[in-house]
Amino acid sequence: MSRKPAHTDSEYTFKLFRLDPEKAQEPCYDTYRIGFPQGTTVLEALLHIQEKEDDSIAFRFSCRSAVCGSCGMLVNGAPVLACRTQLSSLIGDQVLVEPLPNMEVIKDFIVDTTPFWKSYRMVEPWLHTDGQPVPEKERLQSPREVHKLEPYINCVLCACCFGACPVIGFDEEYIGPAAIAKLFRFMRDSRDRRGTAFLERVNRRAGVWNCRTIFRCIDACPKDIRPTDTIEALRREMVLYRFKKFFRLVR
Ligand code: SF4
Ligand code: F3S
């Protein structure tokens, strides 16, 4: 039975998704009723349950401060980082914890993020310098140029948006919001030389055109990145690029 930690403030009922595909085909749910003090996060609660109740519960975590992006999971149906979600922020005392959708479950809340990283690699998320000589120090940017990037640079690659997007649920080829937002971030970078022609890479059904503007990626992002805006912006840029190409204004 569960033991209460000291200074208990509120009790919660945790319903935890359990699946070990090597042992069972269907998931089941384990339930615990435990009290936690104000300020406890979902991750801290899971660590407590793992330590005191069942050490076979599997989940990823590392930094505990919303930087590493490891602890993305569904809490009461919403994709969140467990480390920055306080129990007291949830409505009621029920805490349903499940793995992120759109990826295969390896065990419990650990999912196989291979499709997420495959999409990410597709946009070549590094600075394209087009053979420019490496400067003696850093490649400088003006404060204004940095400011333009700021809304897009804080992605922690948690895959919450990837798990939240319903389109990926029925079309696993769709590149997804995080990769597109990352591409946008580099296309906006004054130091990047990849040029608009690089957009051809996402100019396909499984690229920017498959987004149905459902906005769940924006709701899910713990870093306030707005992938939908970047998708719309790249679509506009793509149309303009095509137009210019048609009239031979660009090569
Ligand atoms: Fe996570 Fe936001 Fe990056 Fe998506 S865009 S991977 S939700 S931080
Ligand atoms: Fe998916 Fe976000 Fe578009 S949730 S459909 S990528 S707006």
Coordinates of C-alpha atoms and ligand atoms in Angstrom, one line a residue:
M1 CA 0.0 0.0 0.0
S2 CA 1.0 3.6 -0.5
R3 CA 2.9 5.6 2.1
K4 CA 2.4 9.3 2.4
P5 CA 5.5 11.6 2.2
A6 CA 5.9 14.2 4.9
H7 CA 4.0 17.5 4.8
T8 CA 1.2 16.0 2.7
D9 CA -1.1 18.7 1.4
S10 CA -3.3 17.0 -1.2
E11 CA -4.2 13.5 -2.3
Y12 CA -4.2 12.5 -5.9
T13 CA -5.3 9.3 -7.7
F14 CA -2.7 8.3 -10.2
K15 CA -3.7 6.1 -13.1
L16 CA -0.6 5.0 -14.9
F17 CA -0.5 3.4 -18.3
R18 CA 1.6 0.2 -18.2
L19 CA 2.8 -1.8 -21.2
D20 CA 5.7 -4.0 -21.8
P21 CA 5.3 -5.1 -25.4
E22 CA 7.7 -8.0 -24.7
K23 CA 5.3 -9.4 -22.2
A24 CA 1.8 -8.2 -23.2
Q25 CA 0.0 -7.0 -26.3
E26 CA -2.5 -4.8 -24.5
P27 CA -1.8 -2.1 -21.9
C28 CA -3.2 -2.0 -18.4
Y29 CA -3.4 0.8 -15.8
D30 CA -2.1 0.8 -12.3
T31 CA -3.8 3.0 -9.8
Y32 CA -2.3 4.7 -6.7
R33 CA -3.8 7.1 -4.2
I34 CA -1.0 9.2 -2.7
G35 CA -0.7 12.6 -1.1
F36 CA 1.9 15.2 -2.1
P37 CA 2.8 18.6 -0.9
Q38 CA 2.1 21.8 -2.8
G39 CA 4.7 22.3 -5.6
T40 CA 5.2 18.6 -6.4
T41 CA 5.6 18.0 -10.1
V42 CA 4.2 15.0 -12.1
L43 CA 7.8 13.9 -12.5
E44 CA 8.5 14.0 -8.8
A45 CA 5.4 12.1 -8.1
L46 CA 6.4 9.4 -10.7
L47 CA 9.8 9.2 -9.1
H48 CA 8.2 8.7 -5.7
I49 CA 5.9 6.0 -7.0
Q50 CA 8.8 4.3 -8.7
E51 CA 10.8 4.3 -5.6
K52 CA 8.1 3.4 -3.1
E53 CA 5.5 1.4 -5.0
D54 CA 6.8 -0.2 -8.1
D55 CA 10.4 0.1 -9.4
S56 CA 9.4 -1.4 -12.8
I57 CA 7.7 1.7 -14.0
A58 CA 9.7 3.1 -16.9
F59 CA 10.0 6.7 -18.0
R60 CA 12.7 9.1 -19.3
F61 CA 13.9 12.1 -17.5
S62 CA 17.2 13.9 -17.0
C63 CA 17.5 17.6 -16.1
R64 CA 14.2 18.1 -14.2
S65 CA 14.1 21.7 -15.3
A66 CA 12.5 21.7 -18.8
V67 CA 15.8 21.9 -20.6
C68 CA 16.6 18.4 -21.8
G69 CA 13.1 17.6 -23.2
S70 CA 13.2 14.0 -22.0
C71 CA 10.1 13.7 -19.9
G72 CA 7.4 14.4 -22.5
M73 CA 4.2 12.4 -21.8
L74 CA 0.5 12.7 -21.7
V75 CA -1.0 13.9 -18.5
N76 CA -4.8 14.0 -18.4
G77 CA -4.7 13.8 -22.2
A78 CA -2.4 16.7 -22.7
P79 CA 1.2 16.4 -24.0
V80 CA 3.4 18.0 -21.3
L81 CA 6.9 17.9 -19.8
A82 CA 6.3 16.0 -16.5
C83 CA 9.0 18.1 -14.8
R84 CA 7.3 21.4 -15.3
T85 CA 3.8 20.2 -14.6
Q86 CA 2.7 20.7 -11.0
L87 CA 0.1 18.4 -9.6
S88 CA -1.7 21.5 -8.3
S89 CA -2.1 22.8 -11.8
L90 CA -4.3 19.9 -12.9
I91 CA -8.0 20.1 -12.6
G92 CA -9.3 17.8 -9.8
D93 CA -7.3 15.0 -8.1
Q94 CA -7.2 12.5 -11.0
V95 CA -3.8 12.2 -12.7
L96 CA -3.9 10.0 -15.8
V97 CA -0.4 9.5 -17.2
E98 CA 0.1 7.9 -20.6
P99 CA 2.9 7.9 -23.3
L100 CA 3.0 10.4 -26.1
P101 CA 0.9 9.3 -29.1
N102 CA 2.2 8.9 -32.6
M103 CA 5.2 6.8 -31.6
E104 CA 5.5 3.1 -30.6
V105 CA 5.6 2.3 -26.9
I106 CA 8.9 0.7 -25.9
K107 CA 7.8 0.4 -22.3
D108 CA 5.3 2.3 -20.2
F109 CA 5.9 6.1 -20.9
I110 CA 9.0 5.5 -23.0
V111 CA 8.3 5.8 -26.7
D112 CA 10.4 5.1 -29.8
T113 CA 11.3 8.6 -31.0
T114 CA 12.9 7.4 -34.2
P115 CA 10.2 9.0 -36.5
F116 CA 10.6 12.3 -34.7
W117 CA 14.4 12.4 -35.2
K118 CA 14.0 11.1 -38.8
S119 CA 11.9 14.2 -39.6
Y120 CA 14.3 16.5 -37.7
R121 CA 17.3 15.2 -39.7
M122 CA 15.5 15.8 -42.9
V123 CA 15.6 19.6 -42.5
E124 CA 19.4 19.5 -41.8
P125 CA 19.1 21.5 -38.5
W126 CA 22.6 23.0 -38.6
L127 CA 24.0 26.2 -40.0
H128 CA 24.6 26.0 -43.8
T129 CA 27.6 28.3 -44.4
D130 CA 27.9 27.6 -48.1
G131 CA 31.6 27.2 -47.9
Q132 CA 32.2 30.6 -46.3
P133 CA 35.6 30.7 -44.5
V134 CA 35.4 29.9 -40.8
P135 CA 35.8 33.2 -38.9
E136 CA 38.6 33.6 -36.4
K137 CA 36.0 34.1 -33.6
E138 CA 32.2 33.7 -33.8
R139 CA 29.8 34.5 -36.7
L140 CA 28.4 37.7 -35.5
Q141 CA 24.8 38.8 -35.5
S142 CA 23.3 42.1 -34.7
P143 CA 20.9 42.3 -31.7
R144 CA 18.1 42.8 -34.2
E145 CA 19.0 39.6 -36.1
V146 CA 19.1 37.7 -32.8
H147 CA 15.7 39.2 -31.8
K148 CA 14.2 37.8 -35.0
L149 CA 15.2 34.3 -34.0
E150 CA 14.3 34.4 -30.4
P151 CA 10.7 33.0 -30.7
Y152 CA 12.1 29.9 -32.4
I153 CA 15.3 29.0 -30.7
N154 CA 14.1 27.5 -27.4
C155 CA 12.9 24.2 -28.8
V156 CA 14.0 21.4 -26.4
L157 CA 13.1 18.6 -28.8
C158 CA 10.7 17.1 -26.4
A159 CA 8.4 15.8 -29.2
C160 CA 5.3 17.0 -27.4
C161 CA 4.1 18.7 -30.6
F162 CA 4.9 15.6 -32.6
G163 CA 2.7 13.6 -30.2
A164 CA 0.0 16.2 -30.2
C165 CA -0.5 16.5 -34.0
P166 CA -3.5 14.5 -35.2
V167 CA -2.2 14.4 -38.8
I168 CA 0.8 12.3 -37.8
G169 CA -1.7 9.9 -36.3
F170 CA -3.1 9.0 -39.7
D171 CA -0.1 9.9 -42.0
E172 CA 3.2 8.8 -40.5
E173 CA 5.0 10.3 -43.5
Y174 CA 4.1 13.8 -42.3
I175 CA 7.2 15.6 -41.2
G176 CA 5.5 17.3 -38.3
P177 CA 5.6 20.6 -36.6
A178 CA 9.0 20.5 -34.8
A179 CA 11.1 19.9 -37.9
I180 CA 9.3 22.6 -39.8
A181 CA 9.7 25.1 -37.0
K182 CA 13.4 24.2 -36.9
L183 CA 13.8 24.7 -40.6
F184 CA 12.0 28.1 -40.3
R185 CA 14.5 29.0 -37.5
F186 CA 17.4 28.4 -39.8
M187 CA 15.8 30.1 -42.8
R188 CA 15.5 33.2 -40.6
D189 CA 19.1 33.0 -39.4
S190 CA 21.2 35.8 -40.9
R191 CA 24.2 33.5 -40.9
D192 CA 22.6 30.7 -42.8
R193 CA 23.2 30.5 -46.6
R194 CA 20.9 27.6 -47.6
G195 CA 18.7 29.8 -49.7
T196 CA 15.0 29.6 -50.5
A197 CA 15.6 26.6 -52.9
F198 CA 16.1 24.5 -49.8
L199 CA 12.3 24.8 -49.2
E200 CA 11.8 22.3 -52.0
R201 CA 12.6 19.7 -49.3
V202 CA 9.3 20.4 -47.5
N203 CA 7.3 21.4 -50.6
R204 CA 5.3 18.1 -50.7
R205 CA 2.3 16.6 -49.3
A206 CA 4.2 15.1 -46.4
G207 CA 5.9 18.4 -45.9
V208 CA 4.3 21.8 -45.1
W209 CA 1.2 21.1 -47.2
N210 CA -0.1 18.3 -44.9
C211 CA -0.7 20.5 -41.9
R212 CA -4.4 21.1 -41.4
T213 CA -3.9 24.1 -39.1
I214 CA -5.2 22.3 -36.0
F215 CA -3.0 24.2 -33.6
R216 CA -2.5 21.4 -31.2
C217 CA 1.3 21.8 -31.6
I218 CA 1.1 25.3 -30.3
D219 CA -1.0 24.2 -27.3
A220 CA 1.5 21.4 -26.6
C221 CA 4.8 23.3 -26.8
P222 CA 6.3 23.9 -23.3
K223 CA 8.6 26.6 -24.8
D224 CA 5.9 28.7 -26.4
I225 CA 7.1 28.0 -29.9
R226 CA 4.3 28.4 -32.4
P227 CA 5.0 25.8 -35.1
T228 CA 1.7 26.6 -37.0
D229 CA 3.0 30.1 -37.6
T230 CA 6.2 28.8 -39.1
I231 CA 4.3 26.4 -41.3
E232 CA 2.1 29.2 -42.6
A233 CA 5.2 31.4 -43.2
L234 CA 7.0 28.7 -45.1
R235 CA 4.0 28.0 -47.3
R236 CA 3.8 31.7 -48.2
E237 CA 7.5 31.8 -48.9
M238 CA 7.2 28.7 -51.0
V239 CA 4.4 30.2 -53.1
L240 CA 6.4 33.4 -53.6
Y241 CA 9.5 31.3 -54.6
R242 CA 7.5 29.3 -57.1
F243 CA 6.0 32.5 -58.6
K244 CA 9.5 34.1 -58.9
K245 CA 10.8 30.9 -60.4
F246 CA 8.0 30.8 -63.0
F247 CA 8.9 34.3 -64.1
R248 CA 12.6 33.4 -64.0
L249 CA 13.2 36.0 -61.3
V250 CA 15.3 33.4 -59.3
R251 CA 17.3 30.4 -60.4
Ligands
SF4_1 FE1 8.9 20.4 -27.9 FE2 8.0 22.8 -28.7 FE3 10.2 21.8 -29.8 FE4 7.9 20.8 -30.4 S1 8.6 22.8 -30.9 S2 9.8 19.6 -29.9 S3 6.8 20.9 -28.4 S4 9.9 22.4 -27.6
F3S2 FE1 -0.5 19.4 -36.7 FE2 0.1 21.7 -35.7 FE3 -0.6 21.5 -38.2 S1 -1.1 20.2 -34.7 S2 -2.0 19.9 -38.2 S3 1.2 20.7 -37.3 S4 -1.1 23.1 -36.8

